[in-house]
Short mmCIF file of C-alpha atoms in Angstrom, two decimals:
data_model
loop_
_atom_site.label_atom_id
_atom_site.label_comp_id
_atom_site.label_asym_id
_atom_site.label_seq_id
_atom_site.Cartn_x
_atom_site.Cartn_y
_atom_site.Cartn_z
CA MET A 130 -0.81 11.87 -32.53
CA GLU A 131 -1.40 8.27 -31.46
CA THR A 132 -4.71 7.69 -29.70
CA ARG A 133 -6.55 4.80 -28.04
CA GLU A 134 -10.29 4.59 -27.49
CA PHE A 135 -12.12 2.74 -24.73
CA GLY A 136 -15.86 3.32 -25.01
CA ASP A 137 -16.44 7.09 -25.02
CA ILE A 138 -12.98 7.83 -23.61
CA GLU A 139 -10.13 8.80 -25.92
CA LEU A 140 -6.56 8.74 -24.66
CA ARG A 141 -3.78 10.61 -26.42
CA ARG A 142 -0.22 9.35 -26.23
CA VAL A 143 1.97 12.08 -24.68
CA ARG A 144 5.14 9.98 -24.76
CA GLU A 145 6.24 6.44 -23.98
CA HIS A 146 4.03 5.03 -21.17
CA VAL A 147 2.14 8.34 -20.72
CA TRP A 148 -1.47 8.64 -21.95
CA GLU A 149 -3.76 11.62 -21.40
CA ILE A 150 -7.50 12.18 -21.25
CA PRO A 151 -7.70 15.85 -22.29
CA ARG A 152 -9.55 18.33 -20.14
CA GLU A 153 -13.02 19.09 -21.45
CA GLY A 154 -16.44 20.07 -20.18
CA GLU A 155 -16.55 20.35 -16.38
CA MET A 156 -13.24 18.57 -15.78
CA ASN A 157 -10.96 20.63 -13.50
CA ALA A 158 -7.79 19.06 -14.91
CA PRO A 159 -6.74 16.49 -17.49
CA ALA A 160 -6.17 12.87 -16.47
CA ARG A 161 -3.13 10.74 -17.15
CA VAL A 162 -2.56 7.00 -17.30
CA LEU A 163 0.98 5.70 -16.86
CA ALA A 164 1.05 2.35 -18.62
CA SER A 165 2.52 0.28 -21.41
CA GLU A 166 0.26 -0.79 -24.27
CA ALA A 167 -0.24 -4.19 -22.63
CA LEU A 168 -1.16 -2.73 -19.24
CA LEU A 169 -3.41 -0.12 -20.86
CA ASP A 170 -5.45 -2.93 -22.42
CA HIS A 171 -6.13 -4.31 -18.93
CA ILE A 172 -6.84 -0.88 -17.44
CA GLY A 173 -9.40 -0.24 -20.17
CA ASP A 174 -11.24 -3.49 -19.44
CA ASP A 175 -13.28 -2.17 -16.49
CA LYS A 176 -14.43 1.22 -15.17
CA THR A 177 -10.95 2.47 -14.24
CA LEU A 178 -10.78 5.12 -16.97
CA GLU A 179 -14.32 6.33 -16.27
CA GLN A 180 -13.49 6.63 -12.57
CA LEU A 181 -10.26 8.47 -13.37
CA ARG A 182 -12.09 10.96 -15.57
CA ASN A 183 -14.73 11.42 -12.86
CA ALA A 184 -11.97 12.19 -10.35
CA THR A 185 -10.97 15.26 -12.36
CA HIS A 186 -14.24 16.86 -11.22
CA LEU A 187 -13.07 16.99 -7.59
CA PRO A 188 -12.85 20.62 -6.44
CA GLY A 189 -9.30 21.95 -6.40
CA ILE A 190 -7.70 18.97 -8.17
CA THR A 191 -4.51 20.22 -9.78
CA LYS A 192 -2.19 19.34 -12.66
CA HIS A 193 -3.52 15.82 -13.44
CA ALA A 194 -5.56 13.00 -11.96
CA ILE A 195 -3.20 10.05 -12.35
CA CYS A 196 -3.59 6.29 -12.74
CA MET A 197 -0.56 4.13 -11.97
CA PRO A 198 0.49 1.11 -14.09
CA ASP A 199 -1.27 -1.29 -11.68
CA GLY A 200 -4.55 0.66 -11.75
CA HIS A 201 -7.95 -1.03 -11.66
CA GLN A 202 -11.54 -0.23 -10.80
CA GLY A 203 -12.23 0.76 -7.21
CA TYR A 204 -14.92 2.45 -5.13
CA GLY A 205 -15.41 5.85 -6.77
CA PHE A 206 -11.71 6.61 -7.20
CA PRO A 207 -9.66 3.97 -9.04
CA VAL A 208 -7.21 1.79 -7.13
CA GLY A 209 -3.80 2.93 -8.27
CA GLY A 210 -5.06 6.51 -8.40
CA VAL A 211 -3.29 9.70 -7.30
CA GLY A 212 -5.03 13.05 -7.00
CA ALA A 213 -3.70 16.26 -5.46
CA THR A 214 -6.18 18.91 -4.30
CA ASP A 215 -5.47 22.36 -2.90
CA THR A 216 -5.66 22.54 0.90
CA ALA A 217 -7.02 26.09 0.72
CA ASP A 218 -9.87 25.88 -1.78
CA GLY A 219 -9.97 22.23 -2.81
CA CYS A 220 -11.38 19.23 -1.02
CA LEU A 221 -10.47 16.14 1.00
CA SER A 222 -11.98 12.90 -0.26
CA PRO A 223 -12.37 9.72 1.82
CA GLY A 224 -13.42 8.11 -1.48
CA ALA A 225 -9.96 8.89 -2.89
CA VAL A 226 -8.28 7.34 0.16
CA GLY A 227 -10.28 4.13 0.48
CA TYR A 228 -11.74 1.99 3.22
CA ASP A 229 -8.56 0.31 4.44
CA ILE A 230 -6.73 3.45 5.59
CA ASN A 231 -2.93 2.94 5.50
CA CYS A 232 -3.15 -0.47 3.98
CA GLY A 233 0.60 -0.72 3.48
CA VAL A 234 3.61 -2.96 3.30
CA ARG A 235 6.87 -3.32 5.17
CA MET A 236 10.00 -5.37 4.54
CA MET A 237 12.30 -6.77 7.20
CA THR A 238 15.80 -7.92 6.26
CA THR A 239 17.82 -10.73 7.89
CA ASN A 240 21.35 -12.12 7.64
CA LEU A 241 19.96 -15.56 6.75
CA THR A 242 20.48 -17.05 3.31
CA TYR A 243 18.11 -19.28 1.34
CA GLU A 244 20.36 -22.22 2.16
CA ASP A 245 19.89 -21.49 5.89
CA LEU A 246 16.13 -21.68 5.41
CA GLN A 247 15.94 -24.82 3.30
CA GLY A 248 14.52 -27.73 5.28
CA HIS A 249 12.69 -25.37 7.67
CA GLU A 250 9.99 -24.15 5.26
CA GLU A 251 7.11 -26.25 6.54
CA GLU A 252 8.00 -25.71 10.20
CA LEU A 253 8.31 -21.98 9.59
CA VAL A 254 5.03 -21.51 7.71
CA ASP A 255 3.15 -23.54 10.35
CA ALA A 256 4.70 -21.55 13.21
CA LEU A 257 3.98 -18.19 11.55
CA PHE A 258 0.37 -19.20 10.84
CA GLU A 259 -0.06 -20.22 14.47
CA ALA A 260 1.57 -17.09 15.89
CA VAL A 261 0.10 -14.35 13.67
CA PRO A 262 -3.69 -13.91 13.92
CA SER A 263 -5.40 -13.81 10.52
CA GLY A 264 -8.79 -13.99 8.87
CA LEU A 265 -12.03 -12.06 9.26
CA GLY A 266 -13.20 -10.86 12.64
CA GLY A 267 -11.35 -10.62 15.93
CA GLY A 268 -8.09 -11.77 17.40
CA GLY A 269 -4.82 -9.86 17.63
CA VAL A 270 -1.38 -9.95 19.23
CA VAL A 271 -2.69 -7.42 21.77
CA LYS A 272 -6.22 -7.04 23.08
CA GLY A 273 -6.45 -3.37 23.85
CA ASP A 274 -8.47 -1.69 26.54
CA ALA A 275 -9.85 1.83 26.06
CA GLU A 276 -6.63 3.48 27.22
CA THR A 277 -4.47 1.35 24.92
CA ILE A 278 -6.50 2.06 21.81
CA GLU A 279 -6.47 5.79 22.52
CA ASP A 280 -2.69 5.73 23.00
CA ILE A 281 -2.12 3.80 19.78
CA LEU A 282 -4.32 6.16 17.78
CA ALA A 283 -2.56 9.20 19.23
CA ARG A 284 1.07 8.02 19.23
CA GLY A 285 1.41 5.26 16.66
CA MET A 286 4.66 3.32 16.82
CA ARG A 287 5.89 5.43 19.73
CA TRP A 288 3.37 3.43 21.77
CA ALA A 289 4.92 0.21 20.44
CA VAL A 290 8.41 1.29 21.55
CA ASP A 291 7.19 2.09 25.07
CA ALA A 292 5.27 -1.20 25.22
CA GLY A 293 8.33 -3.24 24.19
CA TYR A 294 7.13 -4.24 20.71
CA ALA A 295 9.43 -1.97 18.69
CA THR A 296 12.87 -0.40 18.79
CA ASP A 297 14.02 3.14 18.06
CA ASP A 298 15.66 1.72 14.93
CA ASP A 299 12.24 0.49 13.74
CA LEU A 300 10.87 4.02 14.01
CA ALA A 301 13.83 5.41 12.10
CA HIS A 302 13.01 3.14 9.14
CA CYS A 303 9.27 3.76 8.89
CA GLU A 304 7.46 6.37 6.81
CA ASP A 305 6.92 9.40 9.07
CA GLU A 306 8.71 7.40 11.80
CA GLY A 307 5.43 5.55 12.33
CA PHE A 308 3.64 8.58 13.76
CA ARG A 309 1.24 11.18 12.38
CA ASP A 310 1.14 14.16 14.73
CA ASP A 311 -2.10 15.37 13.12
CA ALA A 312 -3.91 12.35 14.60
CA ARG A 313 -7.05 13.19 16.55
CA PRO A 314 -8.44 10.06 18.26
CA GLU A 315 -11.48 12.01 19.47
CA PHE A 316 -12.70 12.13 15.86
CA VAL A 317 -12.65 8.32 15.55
CA SER A 318 -16.05 6.90 16.47
CA GLN A 319 -16.51 4.57 19.41
CA LYS A 320 -17.77 1.91 17.01
CA ALA A 321 -14.52 2.12 15.03
CA LYS A 322 -12.45 1.90 18.21
CA ASP A 323 -14.44 -1.12 19.37
CA ARG A 324 -13.86 -2.86 16.04
CA GLY A 325 -10.11 -2.25 16.24
CA ARG A 326 -9.64 -3.04 19.91
CA ASN A 327 -9.25 -6.82 19.49
CA GLN A 328 -7.55 -6.67 16.06
CA ILE A 329 -4.27 -5.02 17.06
CA GLY A 330 -1.62 -7.17 15.42
CA SER A 331 -3.60 -9.19 12.87
CA LEU A 332 -3.42 -9.78 9.12
CA GLY A 333 -7.10 -9.78 8.24
CA SER A 334 -8.13 -11.44 5.00
CA GLY A 335 -8.31 -10.76 1.26
CA ASN A 336 -4.99 -9.77 -0.30
CA HIS A 337 -3.24 -9.27 3.05
CA PHE A 338 -0.35 -11.60 3.78
CA LEU A 339 2.93 -12.31 5.49
CA GLU A 340 5.56 -13.71 3.15
CA VAL A 341 9.09 -15.00 3.69
CA GLN A 342 11.11 -14.31 0.55
CA ARG A 343 14.59 -14.68 -0.92
CA VAL A 344 16.39 -11.98 -2.88
CA THR A 345 16.87 -13.31 -6.41
CA ASP A 346 18.19 -10.28 -8.31
CA VAL A 347 19.99 -7.03 -7.54
CA TYR A 348 19.84 -4.28 -10.18
CA ARG A 349 21.56 -1.35 -8.46
CA ASP A 350 24.36 -2.58 -6.22
CA ASP A 351 25.04 0.74 -4.49
CA VAL A 352 21.40 1.36 -3.61
CA ALA A 353 20.89 -2.25 -2.55
CA GLU A 354 23.88 -1.93 -0.21
CA SER A 355 22.34 1.20 1.33
CA PHE A 356 19.10 -0.74 1.83
CA GLY A 357 20.92 -3.73 3.34
CA LEU A 358 20.00 -6.12 0.49
CA GLU A 359 22.07 -8.74 -1.27
CA ALA A 360 21.44 -11.77 -3.48
CA ASP A 361 20.17 -14.97 -1.82
CA GLN A 362 19.23 -13.11 1.37
CA ILE A 363 16.05 -13.96 3.30
CA VAL A 364 13.61 -11.10 3.86
CA VAL A 365 10.06 -10.86 5.23
CA LEU A 366 7.21 -8.89 3.65
CA ILE A 367 4.10 -7.89 5.65
CA HIS A 368 1.03 -6.45 3.91
CA CYS A 369 -2.01 -5.34 5.92
CA GLY A 370 -3.79 -2.21 7.10
CA SER A 371 -6.04 -0.68 9.74
CA ARG A 372 -8.54 -3.55 9.83
CA GLY A 373 -12.09 -2.86 11.02
CA LEU A 374 -11.10 0.44 12.62
CA GLY A 375 -10.06 2.00 9.33
CA HIS A 376 -13.04 0.57 7.46
CA GLN A 377 -15.48 1.95 10.03
CA THR A 378 -13.78 5.34 10.04
CA CYS A 379 -14.17 5.61 6.28
CA THR A 380 -17.80 4.48 6.49
CA ASP A 381 -18.57 7.01 9.21
CA TYR A 382 -17.25 9.95 7.22
CA LEU A 383 -18.80 8.85 3.91
CA ARG A 384 -22.19 8.91 5.64
CA ARG A 385 -21.52 12.31 7.21
CA ILE A 386 -20.51 13.75 3.83
CA GLU A 387 -23.78 12.50 2.32
CA GLN A 388 -25.68 14.30 5.09
CA GLU A 389 -23.64 17.49 5.49
CA HIS A 390 -22.26 18.16 1.99
CA ALA A 391 -24.93 16.82 -0.33
CA ASP A 392 -24.55 19.95 -2.48
CA LEU A 393 -20.92 19.09 -3.28
CA LEU A 394 -21.86 15.47 -4.04
CA ASP A 395 -24.60 16.64 -6.40
CA ASP A 396 -21.94 18.43 -8.46
CA LEU A 397 -19.82 15.28 -8.85
CA PRO A 398 -20.44 12.69 -11.58
CA ASP A 399 -20.16 9.88 -9.01
CA LYS A 400 -21.29 10.23 -5.40
CA GLU A 401 -18.78 7.53 -4.41
CA LEU A 402 -16.02 10.15 -4.81
CA ALA A 403 -17.43 11.58 -1.54
CA ALA A 404 -15.48 14.72 -0.67
CA ALA A 405 -15.67 17.48 1.92
CA PRO A 406 -14.60 21.07 1.17
CA ALA A 407 -11.09 21.95 2.34
CA GLY A 408 -11.26 23.95 5.56
CA SER A 409 -14.68 22.64 6.52
CA GLU A 410 -15.24 21.17 9.95
CA LEU A 411 -15.88 17.76 8.45
CA ALA A 412 -12.68 17.82 6.38
CA GLU A 413 -10.61 18.75 9.43
CA GLU A 414 -12.23 16.02 11.54
CA TYR A 415 -11.78 13.40 8.82
CA TYR A 416 -8.11 14.33 8.43
CA GLY A 417 -7.56 13.90 12.18
CA ALA A 418 -9.44 10.60 12.24
CA MET A 419 -7.62 9.32 9.15
CA CYS A 420 -4.23 10.16 10.68
CA ALA A 421 -5.24 8.26 13.84
CA ALA A 422 -6.17 5.24 11.70
CA ILE A 423 -2.80 5.57 9.96
CA ASN A 424 -1.11 5.30 13.36
CA PHE A 425 -3.19 2.23 14.16
CA ALA A 426 -2.13 0.50 10.93
CA TRP A 427 1.56 1.12 11.59
CA VAL A 428 1.22 -0.44 15.04
CA ASN A 429 -0.69 -3.36 13.50
CA ARG A 430 2.17 -4.16 11.13
CA GLN A 431 4.74 -3.60 13.87
CA LEU A 432 3.11 -6.17 16.17
CA ILE A 433 3.04 -8.71 13.34
CA MET A 434 6.74 -8.04 12.76
CA HIS A 435 7.38 -8.49 16.48
CA ARG A 436 5.67 -11.90 16.38
CA THR A 437 7.64 -12.82 13.27
CA ARG A 438 10.90 -12.07 15.05
CA GLU A 439 9.82 -14.35 17.90
CA VAL A 440 8.93 -17.17 15.51
CA PHE A 441 12.28 -16.96 13.71
CA ALA A 442 14.04 -17.02 17.08
CA ASP A 443 12.20 -20.24 17.98
CA VAL A 444 12.63 -21.98 14.62
CA PHE A 445 16.32 -21.12 14.19
CA ASP A 446 17.17 -21.24 17.91
CA ARG A 447 18.89 -17.88 18.10
CA ASP A 448 18.01 -14.33 19.13
CA TRP A 449 16.36 -12.25 16.40
CA ARG A 450 19.01 -9.59 16.90
CA ASP A 451 21.71 -12.12 16.03
CA MET A 452 19.83 -12.72 12.76
CA GLU A 453 19.87 -8.94 12.17
CA MET A 454 16.10 -8.82 11.64
CA ARG A 455 15.81 -5.11 10.86
CA LEU A 456 13.04 -3.08 9.32
CA LEU A 457 14.10 -1.91 5.87
CA TYR A 458 11.07 0.36 5.42
CA ASP A 459 7.32 0.61 5.88
CA VAL A 460 5.32 2.38 3.16
CA ALA A 461 1.67 3.44 3.31
CA HIS A 462 -1.04 3.08 0.67
CA ASN A 463 -4.60 4.44 0.96
CA ILE A 464 -3.65 7.73 2.52
CA ALA A 465 -3.96 11.48 2.02
CA LYS A 466 -1.20 13.80 3.19
CA LYS A 467 -0.55 17.49 3.28
CA GLU A 468 2.55 17.92 1.11
CA VAL A 469 4.22 20.82 -0.65
CA HIS A 470 4.76 20.39 -4.40
CA MET A 471 5.71 22.60 -7.32
CA VAL A 472 2.73 23.40 -9.57
CA ASP A 473 3.11 25.84 -12.46
CA GLY A 474 6.39 27.10 -11.06
CA GLU A 475 5.24 27.80 -7.52
CA GLU A 476 5.07 25.82 -4.30
CA ARG A 477 1.61 24.83 -3.14
CA GLU A 478 0.35 22.85 -0.16
CA LEU A 479 -1.81 20.00 -1.40
CA TYR A 480 -3.77 17.07 -0.11
CA VAL A 481 -2.05 14.25 -2.03
CA HIS A 482 -4.47 11.32 -2.16
CA ARG A 483 -2.80 7.98 -2.88
CA LYS A 484 -5.32 5.16 -3.17
CA GLY A 485 -3.49 1.95 -3.93
CA ALA A 486 -0.39 3.99 -4.71
CA THR A 487 2.94 4.37 -2.92
CA ARG A 488 4.84 7.50 -2.00
CA ALA A 489 8.14 7.44 -3.94
CA PHE A 490 10.24 10.44 -2.98
CA PRO A 491 13.71 10.84 -4.49
CA ALA A 492 16.78 11.79 -2.53
CA GLY A 493 16.68 15.26 -1.00
CA ARG A 494 13.07 15.49 0.16
CA PRO A 495 13.01 16.63 3.80
CA GLU A 496 10.39 13.99 4.72
CA LEU A 497 12.89 11.15 4.16
CA PRO A 498 14.53 9.52 7.19
CA PRO A 499 18.26 10.26 7.56
CA ALA A 500 19.15 6.68 6.56
CA TYR A 501 17.74 7.29 3.06
CA ALA A 502 18.09 11.05 2.65
CA ASP A 503 20.92 10.72 0.13
CA VAL A 504 19.77 7.61 -1.74
CA GLY A 505 15.99 8.02 -1.99
CA GLN A 506 12.99 6.41 -0.35
CA PRO A 507 12.63 2.63 -0.46
CA VAL A 508 9.50 1.53 -2.34
CA ILE A 509 8.15 -1.99 -1.88
CA ILE A 510 5.92 -3.47 -4.60
CA PRO A 511 4.55 -6.94 -3.83
CA GLY A 512 3.57 -9.36 -6.57
CA SER A 513 1.25 -12.34 -6.32
CA MET A 514 1.98 -15.54 -4.37
CA GLY A 515 3.61 -17.12 -7.41
CA ALA A 516 5.51 -14.11 -8.70
CA GLY A 517 8.35 -11.92 -7.59
CA SER A 518 8.12 -8.74 -5.55
CA TYR A 519 10.32 -5.69 -5.98
CA VAL A 520 12.20 -3.12 -3.97
CA LEU A 521 12.54 0.22 -5.75
CA ARG A 522 13.71 3.66 -4.73
CA GLY A 523 11.94 6.93 -5.39
CA GLY A 524 12.85 8.11 -8.89
CA ASP A 525 14.05 11.54 -9.96
CA GLN A 526 11.01 12.09 -12.19
CA SER A 527 8.39 11.17 -9.58
CA LEU A 528 7.85 14.66 -8.18
CA ASP A 529 7.19 16.13 -11.62
CA LEU A 530 5.09 13.28 -13.02
CA THR A 531 3.19 11.85 -10.04
CA PHE A 532 3.53 14.10 -6.98
CA GLY A 533 6.20 11.67 -5.75
CA SER A 534 4.24 8.44 -6.25
CA THR A 535 4.41 5.08 -7.99
CA ALA A 536 2.51 1.78 -8.14
CA HIS A 537 1.69 -0.30 -5.06
CA GLY A 538 1.50 -3.84 -6.47
CA ALA A 539 0.59 -5.92 -9.48
CA GLY A 540 -3.06 -4.85 -9.61
CA ARG A 541 -5.99 -7.23 -10.02
CA LEU A 542 -7.11 -8.62 -13.36
CA MET A 543 -10.01 -10.66 -12.02
CA SER A 544 -12.70 -10.15 -9.39
CA ARG A 545 -12.68 -12.31 -6.27
CA THR A 546 -15.93 -13.95 -7.33
CA LYS A 547 -14.57 -14.89 -10.75
CA ALA A 548 -11.30 -16.08 -9.21
CA LYS A 549 -13.17 -18.56 -7.00
CA GLN A 550 -14.94 -19.83 -10.09
CA GLU A 551 -11.71 -20.21 -12.04
CA TYR A 552 -9.42 -21.64 -9.35
CA TRP A 553 -9.54 -24.26 -6.60
CA GLY A 554 -7.56 -23.18 -3.54
CA GLU A 555 -6.08 -26.52 -2.64
CA THR A 556 -4.95 -27.05 -6.24
CA VAL A 557 -3.24 -23.65 -6.26
CA GLN A 558 -1.43 -24.52 -3.01
CA ASP A 559 -0.27 -27.89 -4.34
CA GLU A 560 0.98 -26.42 -7.62
CA LEU A 561 2.90 -23.64 -5.89
CA ARG A 562 4.58 -26.13 -3.59
CA GLU A 563 5.40 -28.70 -6.27
CA GLN A 564 6.38 -26.36 -9.10
CA GLU A 565 7.81 -23.32 -7.31
CA LYS A 566 8.66 -24.67 -3.84
CA ILE A 567 6.41 -22.04 -2.25
CA TYR A 568 4.70 -23.07 0.97
CA VAL A 569 1.28 -21.43 1.43
CA LYS A 570 -1.03 -21.67 4.44
CA ALA A 571 -4.40 -19.90 4.74
CA GLN A 572 -7.60 -19.93 6.76
CA SER A 573 -9.52 -21.29 3.76
CA GLY A 574 -9.06 -22.57 0.23
CA ALA A 575 -11.33 -19.77 -0.99
CA THR A 576 -8.78 -17.16 0.16
CA VAL A 577 -6.04 -18.90 -1.82
CA ALA A 578 -8.27 -19.08 -4.90
CA GLU A 579 -9.06 -15.36 -4.64
CA GLU A 580 -5.34 -14.59 -4.58
CA ALA A 581 -4.13 -17.13 -7.18
CA PRO A 582 -1.22 -15.86 -9.31
CA GLY A 583 -3.43 -15.73 -12.41
CA VAL A 584 -5.78 -13.07 -10.99
CA TYR A 585 -3.09 -10.37 -11.03
CA LYS A 586 -1.36 -8.30 -13.69
CA ASP A 587 2.27 -8.93 -14.58
CA VAL A 588 4.22 -7.26 -11.77
CA ASP A 589 7.38 -7.34 -13.92
CA GLU A 590 5.64 -5.14 -16.49
CA VAL A 591 4.30 -2.76 -13.82
CA VAL A 592 7.79 -2.30 -12.42
CA ARG A 593 9.35 -1.95 -15.88
CA VAL A 594 7.06 0.99 -16.62
CA SER A 595 7.81 2.60 -13.25
CA ASP A 596 11.54 2.20 -13.80
CA GLU A 597 11.53 3.49 -17.38
CA LEU A 598 9.45 6.53 -16.43
CA GLY A 599 11.89 7.33 -13.61
CA ILE A 600 9.20 7.40 -10.91
CA GLY A 601 10.52 4.29 -9.13
CA ASP A 602 13.94 2.80 -9.89
CA LYS A 603 14.44 -0.98 -9.72
CA VAL A 604 16.79 -2.01 -6.91
CA ALA A 605 16.11 -5.68 -6.20
CA ARG A 606 13.68 -8.52 -6.87
CA THR A 607 12.51 -11.13 -4.36
CA PHE A 608 10.65 -14.44 -4.69
CA PRO A 609 8.32 -16.19 -2.22
CA VAL A 610 9.37 -19.08 0.01
CA CYS A 611 6.55 -19.17 2.59
CA ASN A 612 3.24 -17.32 2.58
CA ILE A 613 0.45 -17.08 5.16
CA LYS A 614 -2.96 -15.52 4.45
CA GLY A 615 -6.24 -14.88 6.24
#
């Protein structure tokens, strides 16, 4: 049997792209890494494997703790990690969800071609940067009063439809139709609500972005047609999350877990895994608060999309409906959901934690919207500013291998601090424009340096592994034209 060693961790090769850390000691399940040899080298460079092994100690974790091909070190639970725990006798872990609850990505299609866009790049990137609030701190498309924030947390994108910022068709093409009915706004702290109130419809900073792209390659014509994609088409990608509201919600519950469930934390190898027992009052309250933050994030991305439609209408002097600016799909990362999966031949309800991982359900799952019930769920995997992004569809093997999940991006190779030492933001911008004809605008050069193409793994390799494993099938590839960042 082929093995690889990283420090005190030995991985055994199960089959192509599947590596296992066997169950031993107090582990409740084995751990698996889904990666090529090249990606495994990167994954083994930091504490990802240690964090993955630690995650197997979570109460009620079942089958495997899983690391996706884009995995890297996170807070407690690795980014790119998937862990499913029993809802009856397991646990719910804010540490396995992450701070930016429902940090996700959506793609909007248009009937414009790259030729239609050429000559408008600079005007478009300037107009988008002016219209879409970005960066740290406050500022949003909507400044919400107390009633507005409560309504958004409770109703998600249904609020946006009633307020005139979304259409029924938008809801029909969003995960869960943009609404979690388990949301309980009363379990979101006032401090979290205050932080989110003036950030409704804003990008934030870090790796969040709005990017205008062109479709460069189509791999599955029939699926691409179902998704409304074709070569040379202009699409828009939006990546952001729940801003300060989600971060504060996570912080609030991590602190409560430390105070109320210290005994459970003492049994874990890393207190940053921070979990509450399933069925406990704290677990139920966190689940309700997390679902409310999920609703907030969907509204946040919807308002940015609304502003983007308005900008395109101004720049191209036509109604956005005439440009057929339709939501293809919105997928959530950093989320835990109650889902039913087959484990050892029987159906079980599980909390499926996806931290920096994307749900990737194949055709036939009842959670899929009618538009994609027969083809499979769209999966959107963004690359770096200088690389392509991908549209996939949920693969037939995803339910068996990953609880219906795949990667969420390229995955970082380099810390933000090191990136700023290695790259100069203005130089990165100039090179992208001169060499790749990509127009980038950001609040600071430091943000561009932190997100330089060289700080990320090879997204082509991440997607190749996903496709070959059958957890996410390649449908189309896109390439940046304009990019705005916080």
